[in-house]
Coordinates of C-alpha atoms in Angstrom, one line a residue:
Chain A
M273 CA 0.0 0.0 0.0
K274 CA 2.8 2.3 1.0
F275 CA 4.7 1.5 -2.2
R276 CA 1.6 2.1 -4.2
L277 CA 1.1 5.5 -2.7
T278 CA 4.7 6.6 -3.2
T279 CA 4.8 5.5 -6.8
G280 CA 1.4 7.0 -7.4
A281 CA 2.6 10.3 -5.9
I282 CA 5.7 10.3 -8.2
A283 CA 3.6 9.5 -11.2
S284 CA 1.2 12.4 -10.4
V285 CA 4.2 14.7 -10.4
I286 CA 4.3 14.3 -14.2
V287 CA 0.7 15.4 -14.5
F288 CA 1.5 18.5 -12.4
I289 CA 4.5 19.3 -14.5
V290 CA 2.5 19.2 -17.7
A291 CA -0.3 21.2 -16.2
G292 CA 2.3 23.6 -14.8
I293 CA 3.9 24.1 -18.1
A294 CA 0.6 24.9 -19.8
W295 CA -0.4 27.3 -17.0
I296 CA 2.9 29.1 -17.1
L297 CA 2.8 29.5 -20.9
W298 CA -0.7 30.8 -20.5
D299 CA 0.2 33.2 -17.8
Q300 CA 3.3 34.5 -19.6
A301 CA 1.4 35.0 -22.8
A302 CA -1.4 36.8 -21.1
L303 CA -0.9 40.1 -22.8
A304 CA -0.9 38.6 -26.3
I305 CA -3.8 36.3 -25.6
H306 CA -5.8 39.2 -24.2
K307 CA -5.0 41.5 -27.1
F308 CA -5.4 39.1 -30.1
G309 CA -7.7 36.3 -28.8
W310 CA -8.6 33.8 -31.5
Q311 CA -7.4 36.1 -34.2
F312 CA -3.9 34.9 -33.2
W313 CA -4.5 31.6 -35.0
Q314 CA -5.9 33.2 -38.1
T315 CA -3.9 36.3 -39.0
S316 CA -0.7 36.2 -41.0
V317 CA 1.0 39.5 -40.1
W318 CA 4.0 39.2 -37.8
D319 CA 5.3 42.7 -37.2
P320 CA 7.3 43.3 -34.0
V321 CA 7.6 47.0 -34.9
S322 CA 3.9 47.9 -35.0
G323 CA 3.0 45.2 -32.5
E324 CA 0.8 43.0 -34.7
F325 CA 1.2 39.3 -34.3
G326 CA -0.5 36.4 -36.1
A327 CA 0.6 32.8 -35.9
R328 CA -1.0 31.4 -39.0
P329 CA 2.1 31.2 -41.2
F330 CA 4.1 29.5 -38.4
I331 CA 1.4 27.0 -37.7
W332 CA 1.1 26.2 -41.4
G333 CA 4.9 25.9 -41.8
T334 CA 5.2 23.6 -38.8
L335 CA 2.4 21.3 -39.8
Y336 CA 3.2 21.3 -43.5
S337 CA 6.9 20.5 -43.0
A338 CA 6.1 17.8 -40.5
V339 CA 3.5 16.1 -42.7
L340 CA 5.9 16.2 -45.7
A341 CA 8.7 14.8 -43.6
I342 CA 6.4 11.9 -42.5
L343 CA 5.4 11.3 -46.2
I344 CA 9.1 11.1 -47.2
S345 CA 10.4 9.2 -44.2
T346 CA 7.7 6.6 -43.5
P347 CA 8.2 4.3 -46.5
I348 CA 12.0 4.5 -46.1
A349 CA 11.9 3.9 -42.3
I350 CA 9.5 0.9 -42.7
G351 CA 11.6 -0.4 -45.5
I352 CA 14.7 -0.3 -43.3
A353 CA 12.8 -2.0 -40.4
V354 CA 11.5 -4.8 -42.6
F355 CA 14.9 -5.4 -44.1
L356 CA 16.6 -5.5 -40.7
S357 CA 14.0 -7.7 -39.1
D358 CA 13.1 -10.2 -41.9
W359 CA 15.6 -10.0 -44.7
C360 CA 19.0 -8.9 -43.5
P361 CA 21.8 -11.5 -43.2
A362 CA 22.6 -11.9 -39.6
R363 CA 26.2 -10.7 -39.9
L364 CA 25.1 -7.4 -41.4
R365 CA 22.3 -6.7 -38.9
A366 CA 24.3 -5.4 -36.0
P367 CA 26.4 -2.9 -38.0
L368 CA 23.3 -1.7 -39.9
V369 CA 21.3 -1.2 -36.7
F370 CA 24.2 0.7 -35.3
V371 CA 24.5 3.0 -38.3
T372 CA 20.7 3.8 -38.4
E373 CA 20.7 4.6 -34.7
L374 CA 23.8 6.7 -35.1
L375 CA 21.7 9.0 -37.3
A376 CA 19.6 9.8 -34.2
A377 CA 22.7 10.7 -32.2
I378 CA 23.9 13.5 -34.6
P379 CA 23.1 16.9 -33.1
S380 CA 20.5 18.8 -35.1
I381 CA 22.8 21.8 -35.7
V382 CA 25.1 19.4 -37.6
Y383 CA 22.1 18.4 -39.8
G384 CA 21.5 22.1 -40.3
L385 CA 25.0 22.7 -41.4
W386 CA 24.9 19.8 -43.8
G387 CA 21.6 21.2 -45.0
I388 CA 23.0 24.6 -45.7
F389 CA 26.1 23.4 -47.5
V390 CA 24.9 20.3 -49.3
L391 CA 21.2 20.0 -49.4
V392 CA 20.2 23.6 -50.1
P393 CA 22.4 24.0 -53.2
A394 CA 21.2 20.6 -54.4
V395 CA 17.6 21.6 -54.0
R396 CA 18.3 24.8 -55.9
E397 CA 20.0 22.9 -58.8
F398 CA 17.1 20.5 -58.9
Q399 CA 14.6 23.3 -59.1
V400 CA 16.5 25.0 -61.9
S401 CA 16.7 21.7 -63.8
L402 CA 12.9 21.3 -63.8
P403 CA 11.1 22.0 -67.0
D404 CA 9.2 25.3 -67.2
W405 CA 5.8 23.7 -67.2
I406 CA 6.4 22.0 -63.9
R407 CA 7.8 25.2 -62.4
A408 CA 4.7 26.9 -63.4
M409 CA 2.6 24.6 -61.1
P410 CA 1.7 26.1 -57.8
L411 CA 3.4 23.2 -55.9
F412 CA 6.7 24.0 -57.6
S413 CA 6.6 27.7 -58.2
G414 CA 8.9 30.5 -56.9
P415 CA 12.4 31.7 -57.6
P416 CA 15.2 29.2 -57.1
V417 CA 16.8 30.0 -53.8
G418 CA 17.3 26.6 -52.3
V419 CA 16.3 27.4 -48.7
S420 CA 12.7 26.2 -48.8
M421 CA 10.0 24.0 -47.4
L422 CA 11.4 21.0 -49.4
S423 CA 14.8 21.4 -47.9
A424 CA 13.3 21.5 -44.4
A425 CA 11.1 18.5 -45.1
L426 CA 14.1 16.5 -46.4
V427 CA 16.3 17.4 -43.4
L428 CA 13.4 16.5 -41.0
A429 CA 12.8 13.2 -42.8
I430 CA 16.4 12.1 -42.4
M431 CA 16.3 13.1 -38.8
I432 CA 13.2 11.1 -37.9
I433 CA 14.0 8.0 -40.0
P434 CA 16.1 6.4 -37.2
Y435 CA 13.3 6.9 -34.6
T436 CA 10.6 5.5 -36.8
S437 CA 12.7 2.6 -38.1
S438 CA 14.1 1.5 -34.8
I439 CA 10.7 1.4 -33.2
A440 CA 9.1 -0.3 -36.2
R441 CA 11.9 -2.9 -36.1
E442 CA 11.3 -3.6 -32.4
V443 CA 7.6 -4.0 -33.1
L444 CA 8.2 -6.3 -36.0
K445 CA 10.6 -8.3 -33.9
S446 CA 7.9 -8.7 -31.2
V447 CA 5.4 -10.2 -33.7
P448 CA 4.9 -13.8 -32.4
P449 CA 6.8 -16.2 -34.6
T450 CA 3.5 -18.2 -34.9
Q451 CA 2.2 -15.5 -37.2
R452 CA 4.9 -15.9 -39.7
E453 CA 5.0 -19.7 -39.3
A454 CA 1.2 -19.9 -39.8
A455 CA 1.6 -17.9 -43.0
Y456 CA 4.4 -20.2 -44.2
A457 CA 2.3 -23.2 -43.3
L458 CA -0.4 -21.9 -45.6
G459 CA 2.1 -21.8 -48.4
A460 CA 2.9 -18.1 -48.2
T461 CA 6.1 -16.8 -49.8
R462 CA 8.6 -14.9 -47.7
W463 CA 7.2 -11.6 -48.9
E464 CA 3.7 -12.6 -48.0
A465 CA 4.8 -13.7 -44.6
T466 CA 6.4 -10.2 -44.1
R467 CA 3.1 -8.7 -45.1
V468 CA 1.3 -10.8 -42.5
A469 CA 3.8 -9.6 -39.9
L470 CA 3.4 -5.9 -41.0
H471 CA -0.4 -6.2 -40.8
Y472 CA -0.1 -7.7 -37.3
A473 CA 2.3 -4.9 -36.2
R474 CA 0.4 -2.1 -37.8
T475 CA -0.7 -0.3 -34.6
G476 CA 2.9 -0.4 -33.3
I477 CA 4.2 0.9 -36.6
F478 CA 1.6 3.7 -36.6
G479 CA 2.8 4.6 -33.1
A480 CA 6.4 4.8 -34.5
V481 CA 5.3 7.1 -37.3
M482 CA 3.5 9.3 -34.8
L483 CA 6.6 9.5 -32.6
G484 CA 8.5 10.7 -35.7
F485 CA 5.7 13.2 -36.4
G486 CA 6.0 14.6 -32.9
R487 CA 9.7 15.0 -33.2
A488 CA 9.3 16.8 -36.6
L489 CA 6.9 19.3 -35.1
G490 CA 9.3 20.4 -32.4
E491 CA 12.6 20.3 -34.3
T492 CA 14.1 23.8 -34.3
M493 CA 17.8 24.3 -35.2
A494 CA 18.1 22.2 -38.4
V495 CA 14.8 23.6 -39.7
T496 CA 15.5 27.2 -39.2
M497 CA 18.8 26.9 -41.0
V498 CA 17.3 25.6 -44.2
I499 CA 13.7 26.8 -44.4
G500 CA 14.3 30.4 -45.2
N501 CA 12.4 31.9 -42.3
N502 CA 9.8 33.8 -44.2
P503 CA 6.4 33.8 -42.6
Q504 CA 4.0 33.0 -45.5
V505 CA 1.3 30.4 -46.2
K506 CA 2.2 28.8 -49.5
W507 CA 1.8 25.3 -51.0
S508 CA 5.0 25.7 -53.0
L509 CA 7.7 23.2 -52.0
F510 CA 10.3 25.7 -53.1
A511 CA 8.9 28.7 -51.2
P512 CA 10.8 29.8 -48.1
Q513 CA 8.6 29.5 -45.0
Y514 CA 8.8 29.5 -41.2
T515 CA 8.0 27.3 -38.3
M516 CA 6.8 27.9 -34.7
A517 CA 9.8 26.5 -33.0
A518 CA 12.1 28.4 -35.4
V519 CA 10.5 31.8 -34.7
I520 CA 10.7 31.4 -30.9
A521 CA 14.4 30.4 -31.1
N522 CA 15.2 33.3 -33.5
E523 CA 13.4 36.1 -31.8
F524 CA 13.2 35.3 -28.2
S525 CA 16.6 36.6 -27.1
E526 CA 16.2 40.0 -28.7
A527 CA 12.5 40.6 -27.9
A528 CA 12.7 43.6 -25.6
D529 CA 9.1 44.6 -26.1
E530 CA 6.6 43.0 -23.7
L531 CA 3.9 42.3 -26.3
H532 CA 6.5 40.7 -28.7
L533 CA 7.7 38.5 -25.9
D534 CA 4.2 37.5 -24.9
A535 CA 3.4 36.7 -28.6
L536 CA 6.4 34.4 -28.8
V537 CA 5.3 32.6 -25.6
E538 CA 1.8 32.3 -27.1
I539 CA 3.4 30.6 -30.1
G540 CA 5.0 28.2 -27.6
L541 CA 1.5 27.6 -26.1
V542 CA 0.1 27.0 -29.6
L543 CA 2.9 24.5 -30.4
F544 CA 2.2 22.8 -27.0
A545 CA -1.5 22.6 -27.8
I546 CA -0.9 21.2 -31.3
T547 CA 1.5 18.6 -30.0
L548 CA -1.0 17.6 -27.4
I549 CA -3.8 17.4 -30.0
V550 CA -1.6 15.3 -32.3
N551 CA -0.7 13.0 -29.5
V552 CA -4.3 12.6 -28.3
A553 CA -5.5 12.0 -31.8
S554 CA -3.0 9.4 -32.5
R555 CA -3.8 7.6 -29.2
M556 CA -7.4 7.6 -30.1
L557 CA -6.7 6.2 -33.5
L558 CA -4.6 3.5 -31.9
W559 CA -7.4 2.5 -29.6
Q560 CA -9.7 2.5 -32.5
M561 CA -7.4 0.2 -34.4
N562 CA -6.9 -2.1 -31.4
R563 CA -10.7 -2.4 -30.8
E564 CA -11.2 -3.4 -34.4
R565 CA -8.7 -6.1 -34.1
K566 CA -9.8 -7.6 -30.8
P567 CA -12.8 -9.5 -31.9
K568 CA -10.8 -11.0 -34.7
T569 CA -8.0 -12.3 -32.5
R570 CA -10.6 -13.7 -30.1
A571 CA -12.3 -15.5 -33.0
T572 CA -9.1 -16.9 -34.3
A573 CA -7.6 -17.9 -30.9
P574 CA -9.6 -21.1 -30.4
A575 CA -8.7 -22.1 -34.0
E576 CA -5.1 -21.6 -33.3
E577 CA -5.3 -23.7 -30.1
A578 CA -7.1 -26.4 -32.0
A579 CA -4.4 -26.4 -34.6
Chain B
M22 CA 46.5 9.9 14.8
K23 CA 46.6 9.8 11.1
N24 CA 43.0 10.6 11.0
T25 CA 43.3 13.7 13.1
F26 CA 46.1 14.9 10.8
K27 CA 43.9 14.3 7.7
M28 CA 41.0 16.1 9.4
A29 CA 43.2 19.1 10.3
L30 CA 44.4 19.2 6.7
A31 CA 40.9 19.2 5.4
V32 CA 39.8 21.9 7.7
G33 CA 42.9 23.9 6.7
V34 CA 42.1 23.5 3.0
I35 CA 38.5 24.5 3.5
A36 CA 39.5 27.6 5.5
L37 CA 42.0 28.6 2.8
G38 CA 39.4 28.1 0.1
A39 CA 36.9 30.2 2.0
T40 CA 39.4 33.1 2.4
V41 CA 40.2 33.0 -1.3
A42 CA 36.6 33.0 -2.2
A43 CA 35.9 35.9 0.1
Q44 CA 38.5 38.0 -1.8
K45 CA 37.3 37.1 -5.2
I46 CA 34.8 39.5 -6.7
Q47 CA 32.4 38.1 -9.2
I48 CA 30.5 40.4 -11.5
T49 CA 27.7 39.3 -13.8
G50 CA 26.4 40.9 -16.9
A51 CA 24.3 40.0 -19.9
G52 CA 23.3 41.3 -23.2
A53 CA 24.3 41.9 -26.8
T54 CA 26.1 39.2 -28.8
F55 CA 27.6 41.6 -31.3
P56 CA 30.3 42.9 -28.9
A57 CA 30.6 39.6 -27.0
P58 CA 34.1 38.7 -28.5
I59 CA 35.7 41.9 -27.3
Y60 CA 34.0 41.8 -24.0
S61 CA 35.3 38.3 -23.4
K62 CA 38.8 39.5 -24.4
W63 CA 38.6 42.4 -22.0
F64 CA 37.3 40.3 -19.1
S65 CA 40.0 37.7 -19.5
E66 CA 42.8 40.3 -20.0
Y67 CA 41.5 42.3 -17.0
N68 CA 41.4 39.0 -15.0
K69 CA 45.1 38.5 -15.8
L70 CA 45.9 41.9 -14.3
H71 CA 43.5 41.6 -11.4
P72 CA 43.1 37.9 -10.6
N73 CA 40.5 38.6 -7.9
V74 CA 38.0 40.1 -10.4
E75 CA 36.0 37.7 -12.4
V76 CA 33.4 39.0 -14.8
N77 CA 30.8 36.6 -16.1
Y78 CA 29.2 37.9 -19.3
Q79 CA 26.3 36.1 -20.9
A80 CA 25.8 36.9 -24.6
L81 CA 22.0 36.5 -24.6
G82 CA 21.1 39.3 -26.9
S83 CA 20.4 43.0 -26.5
G84 CA 16.8 42.4 -25.5
A85 CA 17.8 40.0 -22.8
G86 CA 20.4 42.5 -21.6
I87 CA 17.8 45.2 -21.2
R88 CA 15.3 42.9 -19.5
Q89 CA 17.9 41.6 -17.0
I90 CA 19.3 44.9 -16.0
T91 CA 15.8 46.2 -15.5
A92 CA 15.0 43.2 -13.4
G93 CA 18.2 43.6 -11.5
T94 CA 19.4 40.1 -12.0
V95 CA 22.7 41.2 -13.4
F96 CA 25.1 44.0 -12.4
F97 CA 25.5 45.4 -15.9
G98 CA 23.6 45.0 -19.2
A99 CA 24.7 45.5 -22.8
T100 CA 22.9 46.5 -25.9
D101 CA 23.4 47.5 -29.5
G102 CA 20.4 49.8 -29.7
P103 CA 20.0 52.4 -26.9
M104 CA 17.2 51.8 -24.5
T105 CA 14.0 53.6 -25.4
P106 CA 12.5 56.2 -23.1
D107 CA 9.7 53.8 -22.2
Q108 CA 12.3 51.1 -21.3
L109 CA 14.2 53.6 -19.2
L110 CA 11.1 54.5 -17.3
A111 CA 10.3 50.9 -16.6
A112 CA 13.6 50.4 -14.8
P113 CA 13.6 50.8 -11.0
G114 CA 16.5 53.3 -11.0
K115 CA 18.3 55.6 -13.4
I116 CA 20.2 53.6 -16.0
M117 CA 23.3 55.1 -17.7
H118 CA 24.7 54.3 -21.2
F119 CA 28.4 53.8 -21.8
P120 CA 29.6 53.3 -25.4
T121 CA 32.4 50.6 -25.4
V122 CA 33.4 50.2 -29.1
L123 CA 32.0 50.7 -32.6
G124 CA 30.9 48.4 -35.3
A125 CA 29.8 48.7 -38.8
V126 CA 27.3 46.9 -41.0
V127 CA 28.1 46.3 -44.6
P128 CA 25.9 45.3 -47.6
V129 CA 27.3 42.0 -49.0
F130 CA 26.3 40.7 -52.4
N131 CA 26.9 37.8 -54.8
V132 CA 26.8 38.9 -58.4
N133 CA 28.8 36.9 -60.8
G134 CA 31.8 38.9 -62.2
V135 CA 31.1 42.0 -60.0
N136 CA 33.4 42.6 -57.0
D137 CA 32.7 46.2 -56.3
L138 CA 29.4 48.0 -56.1
K139 CA 28.3 51.4 -54.9
F140 CA 25.1 51.9 -53.0
T141 CA 23.1 54.9 -52.0
G142 CA 20.9 54.7 -49.0
M143 CA 17.8 55.0 -51.1
L144 CA 19.0 52.2 -53.3
L145 CA 19.5 49.9 -50.4
A146 CA 16.1 50.8 -49.0
D147 CA 14.4 50.1 -52.3
I148 CA 16.2 46.8 -52.7
F149 CA 15.2 45.7 -49.3
L150 CA 11.6 47.0 -49.8
G151 CA 11.4 44.8 -52.9
K152 CA 11.0 47.7 -55.3
I153 CA 14.2 47.0 -57.2
T154 CA 14.2 43.3 -58.2
K155 CA 16.9 43.0 -60.9
W156 CA 20.6 43.7 -60.7
N157 CA 20.5 45.6 -64.0
D158 CA 17.9 48.0 -62.8
P159 CA 18.6 51.5 -64.1
A160 CA 18.7 52.8 -60.6
I161 CA 21.7 50.5 -59.7
A162 CA 23.3 51.2 -63.1
K163 CA 23.1 54.9 -62.6
V164 CA 25.4 54.9 -59.5
N165 CA 27.6 52.2 -60.9
P166 CA 28.7 53.5 -64.3
G167 CA 31.0 51.1 -66.2
V168 CA 30.0 48.0 -64.2
N169 CA 28.6 45.2 -66.3
L170 CA 25.4 44.4 -64.3
P171 CA 23.7 41.1 -65.3
N172 CA 20.0 40.5 -65.8
L173 CA 19.7 38.6 -62.6
D174 CA 17.0 38.5 -60.0
I175 CA 17.9 40.1 -56.6
T176 CA 17.4 37.8 -53.7
V177 CA 17.3 39.6 -50.4
A178 CA 18.8 37.8 -47.4
H179 CA 18.3 39.2 -43.9
R180 CA 18.7 38.1 -40.3
S181 CA 16.0 35.8 -39.0
D182 CA 17.0 36.2 -35.4
G183 CA 16.5 39.5 -33.7
S184 CA 19.8 41.2 -33.6
G185 CA 21.7 44.4 -33.0
T186 CA 23.1 44.1 -36.5
T187 CA 19.6 44.3 -37.9
Y188 CA 18.9 47.3 -35.5
I189 CA 21.8 49.3 -36.9
F190 CA 20.9 48.5 -40.5
M191 CA 17.2 49.4 -39.9
D192 CA 18.2 52.5 -38.1
Y193 CA 20.2 53.5 -41.2
L194 CA 17.5 52.6 -43.7
G195 CA 14.9 54.4 -41.5
K196 CA 17.0 57.5 -41.5
V197 CA 17.6 57.7 -45.3
S198 CA 14.2 56.4 -46.5
P199 CA 10.9 57.8 -45.1
E200 CA 9.1 55.0 -46.8
W201 CA 11.2 52.4 -44.9
K202 CA 10.4 54.2 -41.7
K203 CA 6.7 54.2 -42.4
K204 CA 6.3 50.7 -43.9
V205 CA 8.8 48.6 -41.9
G206 CA 10.2 50.7 -39.0
V207 CA 13.3 50.4 -36.8
A208 CA 13.8 47.5 -34.4
Q209 CA 15.8 44.4 -33.6
S210 CA 13.3 42.2 -35.5
V211 CA 11.0 43.6 -38.2
N212 CA 8.4 42.4 -40.6
W213 CA 10.4 42.0 -43.8
P214 CA 8.7 43.0 -47.0
V215 CA 10.8 40.5 -49.0
G216 CA 13.6 38.0 -48.6
L217 CA 15.0 35.0 -46.9
G218 CA 16.0 34.8 -43.3
G219 CA 19.3 33.3 -42.2
A220 CA 20.2 32.7 -38.5
K221 CA 23.0 34.9 -37.2
N222 CA 25.8 36.5 -39.3
D223 CA 26.9 33.1 -40.5
G224 CA 23.5 32.2 -41.7
V225 CA 23.2 35.4 -43.8
T226 CA 26.8 35.0 -45.0
A227 CA 26.0 31.4 -46.2
L228 CA 22.8 32.4 -47.9
V229 CA 24.6 35.2 -49.8
K230 CA 27.6 33.1 -50.7
Q231 CA 25.4 30.3 -52.1
T232 CA 22.6 32.2 -53.8
P233 CA 23.5 33.9 -57.1
G234 CA 22.1 37.4 -57.1
A235 CA 21.8 37.6 -53.3
I236 CA 22.3 40.7 -51.2
G237 CA 22.4 40.8 -47.4
Y238 CA 24.0 42.7 -44.6
V239 CA 26.5 41.5 -42.0
E240 CA 28.9 43.0 -39.5
L241 CA 32.1 44.2 -41.2
V242 CA 34.2 41.7 -39.4
Y243 CA 32.2 38.7 -40.9
A244 CA 32.5 40.1 -44.4
L245 CA 36.3 40.4 -44.0
Q246 CA 36.7 36.9 -42.5
N247 CA 34.6 35.3 -45.2
K248 CA 36.2 37.2 -48.0
I249 CA 32.8 38.1 -49.4
S250 CA 32.3 41.2 -51.6
Y251 CA 30.8 44.2 -49.9
G252 CA 29.7 47.5 -51.4
S253 CA 30.6 51.0 -50.5
V254 CA 27.8 53.2 -49.2
Q255 CA 27.2 56.9 -49.9
N256 CA 27.4 59.0 -46.8
A257 CA 25.6 62.2 -46.0
A258 CA 28.4 64.3 -47.6
G259 CA 27.8 62.4 -50.9
E260 CA 31.0 60.3 -50.9
F261 CA 31.0 56.6 -51.5
I262 CA 32.8 55.1 -48.5
T263 CA 34.0 51.6 -48.0
A264 CA 33.7 50.4 -44.4
S265 CA 36.9 50.2 -42.5
I266 CA 38.0 50.7 -38.9
E267 CA 39.1 54.2 -39.8
S268 CA 35.9 55.3 -41.5
V269 CA 33.8 53.9 -38.7
T270 CA 35.9 55.8 -36.0
A271 CA 35.6 58.9 -38.2
A272 CA 31.8 58.6 -37.9
A273 CA 32.1 58.5 -34.1
A274 CA 34.5 61.4 -34.0
E275 CA 32.1 63.4 -36.1
A276 CA 29.2 62.5 -33.9
S277 CA 31.0 63.2 -30.6
A278 CA 30.8 67.0 -31.2
K279 CA 27.0 66.7 -30.9
M280 CA 27.0 63.9 -28.3
P281 CA 24.1 64.2 -25.9
A282 CA 24.9 64.1 -22.2
D283 CA 23.4 60.7 -21.7
L284 CA 25.5 59.2 -24.5
R285 CA 22.5 57.6 -26.2
V286 CA 23.1 58.5 -29.7
S287 CA 22.7 57.1 -33.2
I288 CA 25.5 57.8 -35.5
V289 CA 24.1 56.3 -38.7
N290 CA 24.3 58.6 -41.7
A291 CA 26.5 61.0 -39.8
D292 CA 27.7 64.2 -41.3
G293 CA 31.3 64.8 -42.3
K294 CA 33.9 63.7 -44.7
G295 CA 35.3 60.2 -44.8
V296 CA 32.5 58.9 -42.6
Y297 CA 31.1 55.4 -43.1
P298 CA 27.3 55.8 -42.7
I299 CA 26.2 52.5 -41.3
S300 CA 28.2 52.6 -38.1
S301 CA 27.0 52.4 -34.5
F302 CA 28.2 52.4 -30.9
T303 CA 27.4 49.5 -28.7
W304 CA 26.7 50.2 -25.0
L305 CA 27.1 48.9 -21.5
L306 CA 24.2 49.7 -19.2
L307 CA 24.8 50.6 -15.5
Y308 CA 22.6 51.9 -12.7
E309 CA 23.7 55.3 -11.5
N310 CA 23.1 54.2 -7.9
P311 CA 23.7 50.4 -7.8
K312 CA 22.8 48.4 -4.7
D313 CA 26.1 46.7 -4.5
K314 CA 28.6 49.4 -3.8
A315 CA 31.7 47.2 -3.4
T316 CA 31.1 45.6 -6.8
S317 CA 30.4 49.1 -8.2
K318 CA 33.8 50.3 -7.1
T319 CA 35.6 47.3 -8.7
F320 CA 33.6 47.7 -11.9
M321 CA 34.5 51.4 -12.2
D322 CA 38.1 50.5 -12.1
F323 CA 37.4 48.1 -14.9
M324 CA 35.5 50.7 -16.9
N325 CA 38.4 53.1 -16.7
W326 CA 40.8 50.4 -17.8
M327 CA 38.5 49.4 -20.7
L328 CA 38.2 53.0 -21.9
T329 CA 41.9 53.5 -22.0
E330 CA 44.1 50.4 -22.0
G331 CA 41.3 48.1 -23.2
Q332 CA 40.7 50.0 -26.4
K333 CA 43.8 48.7 -28.0
Y334 CA 42.3 45.2 -28.3
A335 CA 39.4 46.5 -30.5
K336 CA 41.1 46.6 -33.9
D337 CA 42.3 43.0 -33.9
L338 CA 38.8 41.8 -33.3
G339 CA 37.3 44.0 -36.1
Y340 CA 35.8 46.8 -33.9
A341 CA 36.6 50.4 -34.2
P342 CA 38.0 52.0 -31.0
L343 CA 36.3 55.0 -29.4
P344 CA 37.4 58.4 -30.4
A345 CA 39.3 60.3 -27.7
A346 CA 36.6 62.9 -27.2
V347 CA 34.0 60.2 -26.4
V348 CA 36.4 58.5 -23.9
K349 CA 36.7 61.8 -22.1
M350 CA 32.9 62.3 -21.9
E351 CA 32.5 58.8 -20.5
Q352 CA 35.2 59.2 -17.9
E353 CA 33.3 62.3 -16.7
A354 CA 30.0 60.4 -16.7
L355 CA 31.5 57.5 -14.8
K356 CA 32.2 59.8 -11.9
K357 CA 28.4 60.1 -11.4
I358 CA 28.1 56.4 -10.6
K359 CA 27.9 55.8 -6.9
T360 CA 30.5 53.6 -5.3
Q361 CA 29.7 54.1 -1.7

């Protein structure tokens, strides 16, 4: 009983910390919240001189870059995970796992430097090499400057691959061997057995992707170095844009004006809220997926036993 | 027996440590990043001369410097733009400004085959406003006769982080272009009409170096270190001046004649010959009547050293030293600061 109380108290500290962070952000941003209200989410002007602040371009930039990063990284990360868990020769596995996980250990500023000196010029070359009719499309329009949404999404994708792939690999590893064996017993090829394992592990893999998404939302340094830091809402992959984390990092230290400071804290609050929403939404999706699966496993369980 | 000896030794060491600590004076400050290299140099050199004085400077940015001195969490602050009257009123006591060194901001560019360009203030303002978009614009060609300007788009690069460098550049553009003042304004961070944001001087330098047709602004010392082309700028007297330590000090010398008593002065677009127009002081902020009088006394000794001996370190680090007339004014002003 005592043990339970102590651990319970410790666990509840976490809840207090989260609530405390939210409350402090709210309190510190009071001036901006009071002045702009819900307008803050909708307006696009960010002008520290005249004291007008709107978060929309930053929210857009954060979500757009994170979604693009997920789209790019997920197939690669799952490919890596499948290869490492099902197809890789045993001798190669340890070094490959080590190398993928090493990607996660590289500080983000190093990714940023690599982005500035290698990726950004490459993206610019790529944009220049595109035929004119493609460059006329809204998704690819704009002058060729290199620092852009695409550069940011690519850097983010590389940064989150190790997270998604190593969790996806663990999940695939934990799929009961009976699943694959059963598939083989039914005459499945190796590829089909992998598909069975992937299907079985899909909630775990979804969780891995969401972890990567969460990380992409909050990444600051590497993104600000390659995204161009221009607050605008644009679909173009080649347009310079801005993210929430980047604007806080860039402007906080020199914000002498009270309202400017509060607006930056409110950006932090919005980022906190969006991260929370994303997490809750993915949890709910996971529950949904689990609930769908449960009756099935129950139905198949006796059959398995009988077999 | 052995144990007693050890114990005695331990007590002795602790006692010794305590007396040393008691003599040591630690002073903390925070603020601008632009002068941070020379401040570190000064504090370490001064520490060699006076091993008991340790100054701990946190280069958090001018905004943070102003906030922290106002809140009283540091003994001194540092800023690249003088405090506004509102900010001065918000402080619990009277804050005084002391210029320490000067810096300059230069327009850097990347135009293939062009190493030398002349800019007027209006030209810079129009480029950064997005009104001039091509390098072969007649307005640029007019002040650069004989230069073969390509038909290339201009890409504007600016600082994404709030910075003193931006403040100095904005201060200048605001002074030469009424339209800039009205549309954009003067501050550490502004709402840029066009362009890409690069973090810190290095970020802007990288953007300009890599983007054909780019123009940006960086501190003089960064342009020199990175061997990047920078243009000369027309001063109030109509001359095109290339930034150098001498032309920046000239701007300060020119301004010192009209220096206000509180030493809060902008010297961008200063009058006079040979003056580089995008120059600025950077300031230390001190309370006239600080709470900690002992620290104040020690710090005054440092200030006097910094204004005289210390100035010789400026040139090597790319800053312009203070003109003699300003040093004199500051030495007078320092006498007002209470040390007991």
